[in-house]
Coordinates of C-alpha atoms in Angstrom, one line a residue:
M1 CA -15.7 12.6 59.8
P2 CA -16.4 15.8 57.8
I3 CA -18.7 15.5 54.9
P4 CA -17.6 17.0 51.6
G5 CA -19.2 20.4 51.2
H6 CA -20.3 22.2 48.1
I7 CA -17.2 24.4 47.9
D8 CA -14.5 23.4 50.4
P9 CA -12.2 20.4 50.2
V10 CA -12.4 17.6 52.8
P11 CA -10.0 18.8 55.5
V12 CA -9.3 15.4 57.0
P13 CA -7.9 12.5 54.9
R14 CA -10.2 9.5 54.7
A15 CA -9.0 6.0 55.2
P16 CA -8.9 4.1 51.9
T17 CA -11.5 1.3 51.5
L18 CA -9.9 -2.0 52.4
R19 CA -9.8 -4.8 49.8
E20 CA -12.1 -7.7 50.5
D21 CA -9.2 -10.1 50.3
G22 CA -7.3 -8.1 52.9
K23 CA -4.3 -7.5 50.7
V24 CA -2.5 -4.2 50.4
D25 CA -2.3 -2.6 47.0
L26 CA 1.2 -1.3 46.5
I27 CA 0.3 1.0 43.6
G28 CA 0.3 4.6 44.8
L29 CA 2.7 4.1 47.6
P30 CA 6.1 5.9 47.6
R31 CA 9.3 4.1 48.5
E32 CA 9.2 4.6 52.2
A33 CA 5.5 3.6 52.4
I34 CA 6.3 0.3 50.5
R35 CA 9.2 -0.3 52.9
A36 CA 6.9 0.3 55.9
A37 CA 4.2 -2.0 54.5
L38 CA 6.8 -4.8 54.2
E39 CA 8.0 -4.3 57.7
E40 CA 4.5 -4.3 59.0
A41 CA 3.9 -7.6 57.3
G42 CA 6.9 -9.1 59.2
M43 CA 9.9 -8.5 56.9
E44 CA 13.2 -7.7 58.6
P45 CA 14.0 -3.9 58.2
K46 CA 17.2 -4.2 56.2
Q47 CA 15.6 -6.7 53.8
A48 CA 12.5 -4.5 53.6
K49 CA 14.5 -1.6 52.4
L50 CA 16.1 -3.6 49.6
R51 CA 12.9 -5.3 48.6
A52 CA 11.1 -1.9 48.5
K53 CA 13.7 -0.6 46.1
Q54 CA 13.3 -3.6 43.9
L55 CA 9.5 -3.5 44.0
W56 CA 9.5 0.2 43.1
H57 CA 11.6 -0.5 40.0
W58 CA 9.5 -3.4 38.8
M59 CA 6.2 -1.6 39.4
Y60 CA 6.9 2.0 38.2
N61 CA 9.7 1.5 35.7
R62 CA 8.9 -1.9 34.2
G63 CA 5.2 -2.0 34.7
A64 CA 5.1 -5.4 36.3
T65 CA 1.7 -6.5 37.7
E66 CA 2.8 -9.9 39.1
F67 CA 5.5 -10.7 41.6
T68 CA 6.6 -13.7 39.6
A69 CA 7.9 -11.3 36.9
M70 CA 10.5 -9.9 39.4
T71 CA 13.6 -11.9 38.5
D72 CA 15.9 -10.4 41.0
I73 CA 13.6 -11.5 43.9
S74 CA 13.9 -15.1 45.0
K75 CA 11.2 -17.4 43.5
T76 CA 10.7 -18.8 47.0
Q77 CA 9.7 -15.4 48.2
H78 CA 7.1 -14.7 45.5
P79 CA 4.3 -16.5 47.3
W80 CA 5.0 -14.5 50.5
F81 CA 4.4 -11.3 48.5
A82 CA 1.4 -12.6 46.6
E83 CA -0.4 -13.7 49.9
R84 CA -0.1 -10.1 51.4
F85 CA 0.1 -7.6 48.5
V86 CA -1.2 -6.9 45.1
I87 CA 0.0 -4.7 42.2
G88 CA -3.3 -3.2 41.2
R89 CA -4.8 -1.7 38.1
P90 CA -8.3 -0.1 37.7
E91 CA -10.9 -2.6 36.4
V92 CA -11.8 -1.7 32.9
V93 CA -15.6 -1.9 32.5
E94 CA -15.7 -0.5 29.0
A95 CA -13.2 0.8 26.5
Q96 CA -14.3 2.9 23.5
V97 CA -12.4 4.2 20.5
S98 CA -13.6 7.3 18.6
T99 CA -13.5 7.7 14.9
D100 CA -10.7 10.3 15.4
G101 CA -8.6 7.8 17.5
T102 CA -9.5 9.2 20.9
R103 CA -9.8 6.4 23.5
K104 CA -12.1 6.4 26.6
W105 CA -12.0 3.9 29.4
L106 CA -14.8 3.5 32.0
L107 CA -13.0 2.2 35.1
R108 CA -14.3 0.7 38.3
S109 CA -12.6 0.7 41.8
P110 CA -12.7 -2.3 44.2
D111 CA -15.5 -0.6 46.1
G112 CA -17.6 -0.4 42.9
Q113 CA -17.2 3.3 42.0
D114 CA -17.0 4.2 38.3
Y115 CA -14.8 6.9 36.8
E116 CA -13.3 7.7 33.4
M117 CA -10.1 8.5 31.6
V118 CA -9.4 9.6 28.0
F119 CA -6.3 9.3 25.8
I120 CA -6.0 11.8 22.9
P121 CA -3.4 11.0 20.3
D122 CA -2.0 13.8 18.1
A123 CA 0.8 13.8 15.5
D124 CA 3.4 15.3 17.9
R125 CA 2.0 14.1 21.3
G126 CA -0.3 11.9 23.1
T127 CA -2.3 13.3 26.1
L128 CA -3.9 11.4 28.9
C129 CA -6.8 13.1 30.6
V130 CA -6.9 11.9 34.2
S131 CA -9.7 12.0 36.7
S132 CA -9.2 13.0 40.4
Q133 CA -12.6 12.3 41.9
V134 CA -15.7 10.1 41.4
G135 CA -18.2 12.8 40.4
C136 CA -17.8 16.5 41.1
T137 CA -19.1 19.0 43.5
L138 CA -18.8 22.2 41.5
N139 CA -21.7 22.0 39.1
C140 CA -20.3 24.2 36.3
R141 CA -23.4 24.6 34.2
F142 CA -21.8 23.7 30.8
C143 CA -20.1 20.6 32.1
H144 CA -21.8 17.2 32.0
T145 CA -19.6 15.9 34.8
G146 CA -20.8 18.8 36.9
T147 CA -24.3 17.3 37.0
M148 CA -23.0 14.3 39.0
R149 CA -22.9 14.2 42.8
L150 CA -19.5 13.9 44.4
V151 CA -19.1 10.3 45.6
R152 CA -15.6 10.4 46.9
N153 CA -12.0 11.4 46.1
L154 CA -9.8 9.0 44.2
T155 CA -6.7 7.7 46.0
A156 CA -3.2 8.4 44.8
G157 CA -3.1 4.8 43.7
E158 CA -6.3 5.2 41.6
I159 CA -4.9 8.3 40.0
V160 CA -1.5 7.0 39.1
G161 CA -3.2 3.7 38.2
Q162 CA -4.9 5.4 35.3
V163 CA -1.5 6.4 33.9
M164 CA -0.1 2.9 34.4
L165 CA -3.2 1.3 32.7
A166 CA -2.7 3.6 29.7
R167 CA 0.9 2.6 29.5
D168 CA -0.2 -1.0 29.6
G169 CA -2.5 -0.5 26.7
L170 CA 0.1 1.4 24.7
G171 CA 2.8 -1.2 25.4
E172 CA 5.1 1.5 26.8
W173 CA 7.1 -0.5 29.4
P174 CA 9.8 -0.2 30.6
S175 CA 9.8 3.5 31.1
Q176 CA 11.9 5.5 28.7
P177 CA 11.8 9.2 27.7
E178 CA 12.0 8.7 24.0
G179 CA 9.5 7.3 21.5
R180 CA 6.5 7.4 23.9
M181 CA 3.0 7.8 22.6
L182 CA 1.8 9.0 26.0
T183 CA 3.8 12.2 26.3
N184 CA 1.5 14.5 28.3
I185 CA -0.9 14.3 31.2
V186 CA -3.7 16.7 32.0
M187 CA -5.6 16.6 35.3
M188 CA -8.8 17.6 33.5
G189 CA -10.9 14.5 33.9
M190 CA -13.7 14.0 36.4
G191 CA -13.5 16.2 39.5
E192 CA -11.7 19.2 40.8
P193 CA -8.0 18.3 41.5
L194 CA -7.4 20.9 44.1
Y195 CA -10.3 19.5 46.2
N196 CA -8.3 16.2 46.4
F197 CA -4.9 17.9 46.8
D198 CA -2.9 15.4 48.8
A199 CA -3.8 12.4 46.6
V200 CA -3.2 14.4 43.3
R201 CA 0.2 15.7 44.6
D202 CA 1.3 12.2 45.7
A203 CA 0.2 10.6 42.5
L204 CA 2.0 13.2 40.3
K205 CA 5.2 12.9 42.3
L206 CA 5.2 9.2 41.4
V207 CA 4.5 10.1 37.8
M208 CA 7.4 12.6 37.8
D209 CA 9.9 10.4 39.6
G210 CA 13.0 9.9 37.4
D211 CA 13.4 6.3 38.5
G212 CA 9.8 5.5 37.8
L213 CA 7.3 6.8 35.2
A214 CA 9.7 9.7 34.6
L215 CA 7.3 12.2 33.0
S216 CA 8.6 15.8 33.2
K217 CA 6.6 18.3 35.2
R218 CA 6.7 20.5 32.1
R219 CA 4.5 17.9 30.4
I220 CA 1.9 17.8 33.1
T221 CA -1.0 20.3 33.5
L222 CA -3.3 20.6 36.4
S223 CA -6.6 22.3 35.8
T224 CA -8.7 24.1 38.4
S225 CA -12.0 25.9 38.4
G226 CA -10.5 28.4 40.8
V227 CA -9.8 26.9 44.3
V228 CA -7.8 30.0 45.1
P229 CA -6.4 28.9 48.6
M230 CA -4.8 25.8 47.1
M231 CA -3.2 27.3 44.0
A232 CA 0.0 28.5 45.7
R233 CA 0.4 25.1 47.4
A234 CA 0.0 23.4 44.0
G235 CA 2.7 25.6 42.5
A236 CA 5.1 25.0 45.5
E237 CA 4.5 21.3 46.2
I238 CA 3.7 19.9 42.7
G239 CA 5.1 22.5 40.3
V240 CA 3.3 21.5 37.2
N241 CA 1.7 23.7 34.6
L242 CA -1.5 25.5 35.6
A243 CA -4.7 25.7 33.6
V244 CA -7.7 27.7 34.9
S245 CA -11.3 27.1 33.9
L246 CA -12.2 30.8 33.4
H247 CA -15.0 30.7 30.9
A248 CA -16.3 34.2 31.6
V249 CA -15.0 37.7 32.3
T250 CA -17.9 39.2 34.3
K251 CA -19.1 38.3 37.7
A252 CA -22.7 37.8 36.6
V253 CA -21.9 35.3 33.9
R254 CA -19.2 33.4 35.8
D255 CA -21.4 33.2 38.9
E256 CA -23.9 31.4 36.7
I257 CA -21.7 29.0 34.8
V258 CA -18.9 28.5 37.3
P259 CA -20.6 28.8 40.7
I260 CA -17.3 28.7 42.7
N261 CA -16.9 32.3 41.5
R262 CA -19.4 33.3 44.2
K263 CA -16.7 32.3 46.8
Y264 CA -13.5 33.2 44.9
G265 CA -14.2 36.0 42.5
I266 CA -12.4 36.7 39.2
E267 CA -10.1 39.3 40.7
E268 CA -9.0 37.0 43.5
L269 CA -8.5 34.2 41.1
L270 CA -6.4 36.2 38.6
Q271 CA -4.3 37.5 41.4
A272 CA -3.6 33.9 42.5
C273 CA -2.6 33.2 38.9
A274 CA -0.2 36.2 39.0
D275 CA 1.3 34.8 42.2
Y276 CA 1.6 31.2 40.9
P277 CA 5.1 29.9 41.5
G278 CA 7.1 29.3 38.3
A279 CA 4.7 31.0 35.9
N280 CA 6.6 32.8 33.2
N281 CA 6.6 33.3 29.4
A282 CA 8.2 29.9 29.0
R283 CA 5.5 28.3 31.3
R284 CA 2.4 30.3 30.6
I285 CA -0.8 29.8 32.5
T286 CA -3.6 28.5 30.3
F287 CA -7.0 30.0 30.5
E288 CA -9.7 27.6 29.3
Y289 CA -12.7 29.3 27.8
V290 CA -15.7 27.3 26.6
M291 CA -17.6 29.1 23.9
L292 CA -21.3 29.5 24.7
R293 CA -23.6 31.1 22.3
D294 CA -24.9 34.5 23.3
K295 CA -23.6 34.0 26.8
N296 CA -19.8 34.7 26.9
D297 CA -18.8 35.0 23.3
S298 CA -19.2 38.7 22.4
D299 CA -16.4 41.0 21.1
A300 CA -16.8 42.9 24.3
D301 CA -16.1 39.7 26.3
A302 CA -13.0 39.2 24.2
H303 CA -11.7 42.7 24.8
E304 CA -12.4 42.4 28.5
L305 CA -10.4 39.1 28.6
V306 CA -7.5 40.9 27.0
R307 CA -7.8 43.8 29.5
L308 CA -7.8 41.4 32.5
I309 CA -4.7 39.5 31.3
R310 CA -2.8 42.7 30.8
H311 CA -4.0 44.2 34.0
Y312 CA -2.6 41.3 36.1
R313 CA 0.5 41.0 33.8
L314 CA -0.2 37.4 33.3
P315 CA 2.1 35.1 31.1
A316 CA -1.0 33.5 29.6
K317 CA -2.5 31.8 26.6
V318 CA -6.2 31.1 26.0
N319 CA -7.7 27.8 24.9
L320 CA -11.0 28.5 23.2
I321 CA -13.2 25.4 23.5
P322 CA -16.3 24.9 21.3
F323 CA -19.0 23.8 23.6
N324 CA -19.6 20.1 23.5
P325 CA -23.3 19.3 23.8
W326 CA -24.9 16.6 26.0
P327 CA -28.5 15.6 26.7
G328 CA -30.3 18.3 28.7
A329 CA -27.5 20.9 28.3
P330 CA -28.8 24.5 28.9
Y331 CA -26.4 26.1 26.4
E332 CA -25.5 25.9 22.7
C333 CA -22.1 26.2 21.1
S334 CA -21.1 29.6 19.6
T335 CA -21.1 29.8 15.8
P336 CA -17.8 29.2 14.0
E337 CA -17.9 32.9 12.8
R338 CA -18.3 34.1 16.4
I339 CA -15.5 31.9 17.7
R340 CA -13.2 33.2 14.9
S341 CA -13.9 36.8 15.8
F342 CA -13.3 36.2 19.5
S343 CA -10.0 34.4 18.8
S344 CA -8.9 37.2 16.4
I345 CA -9.3 39.9 19.0
I346 CA -7.2 38.0 21.5
F347 CA -4.5 37.1 18.9
E348 CA -4.3 40.8 17.7
A349 CA -3.5 41.7 21.3
G350 CA -0.5 39.5 21.2
I351 CA -2.0 36.6 23.2
S352 CA -2.2 33.1 21.8
A353 CA -5.8 32.0 21.5
P354 CA -6.1 28.7 19.5
V355 CA -9.4 27.1 19.0
R356 CA -9.4 23.5 20.4
T357 CA -10.4 20.9 17.9
P358 CA -13.2 18.8 19.5
R359 CA -12.0 15.2 20.0
G360 CA -14.0 12.1 20.9
R361 CA -17.4 13.7 20.7
D362 CA -18.9 10.5 19.2
I363 CA -18.0 8.6 22.4
D364 CA -18.7 11.5 24.9
A365 CA -15.0 11.9 25.5
A366 CA -14.7 15.5 24.6
C367 CA -14.1 18.3 27.1
G368 CA -17.0 18.6 29.6
Q369 CA -18.6 15.4 28.5
L370 CA -17.2 12.9 30.9
K371 CA -20.0 11.3 33.0
T372 CA -20.2 7.6 34.0
A373 CA -24.0 7.7 34.3
S374 CA -26.0 8.1 31.1
E375 CA -29.3 9.3 32.5
K376 CA -30.8 12.3 30.9
K377 CA -31.8 15.3 33.0
S378 CA -34.3 17.9 32.2
R379 CA -33.5 21.6 32.1
A380 CA -35.6 22.1 35.2
E381 CA -33.7 19.4 37.1
L382 CA -30.4 21.0 36.1
D383 CA -31.6 24.4 37.2
R384 CA -32.8 23.0 40.5
Q385 CA -29.4 21.3 41.1
A386 CA -27.6 24.5 40.3
E387 CA -29.7 26.6 42.7
E388 CA -29.1 24.1 45.5
K389 CA -25.3 24.4 45.1
L390 CA -25.4 28.2 44.6
A391 CA -27.5 28.5 47.8
A392 CA -24.8 26.5 49.7
L393 CA -22.2 29.1 48.6
G394 CA -24.1 31.8 50.4

């Protein structure tokens, strides 16, 4: 079985870890897979087709977690389901609430792996930041999650399970398009979504299904650090909004802070953005740009960013992100004056460049802070890890 490399996704799907009780978790399975699981368990095909449709509705539309809640399935059949299947949710190890209302959950999988998700409420929306991997392999230098080793990909069930758990906590069952607190999803949690493409795609299809969680693809954003070969597939097979972790406009700086740039350079990345299916002025690509003091925040950097966006004729907006500090971080946040100057240059060029208000800093839930382990690492250790991963890129 291939081992996850420093820059390339695992080419062969890995079999999910079986539950100790031998039961099959139905969360994450599409309709046909549920039907197939029922048939494999011994149910007659015609009945399996009907029951799969009923299970789908109860799980993804009404949020049921117990078979006994399914009133249109015979009570005498409930024990048969309960003996063979489970409707899972991630285990909540810890739940924290920030002074600004941001919520962070530390979750644990059945095989004991920890990962995190964050809910950010605003006046006009509520955004859930969803993880795609346990750890990360990219080692972006400003990102706390990047200091973790990649343990494994999350399954489609573990990804969609985060959304369902949040809906549980917000009391938003059954599914309905109006009056939701959870209105948006961003694949910006732990991990690189395009290095777990199949599971992310399958999970988001469940989220977008009109008979299930029913969240519009226009309210879902997938963020990538620049896995260029997978970007066209993401546009064609998932079709959600695209965000790109750019963070620098020169090769030297981006090589340092986003090491994947050594494999897929800025020009190649921006061309992939220009080719992204469905991108237009109504569905602009978002460039995420963390503001690092004396590293990527000069007026010259801002002007070069404008030039690149114009050169590739990109329908784009820029999210400027004040750097969120963490123990051992090798950078400092740009000053408010520098951030304002940078933003003004981009705005004056006719490109939207809002400054993101930091949320959840007091519970380490802000952008770039997610990390399940709390150990502190020295600057020397961070430099050593970065050099190891850069060396692997050739």
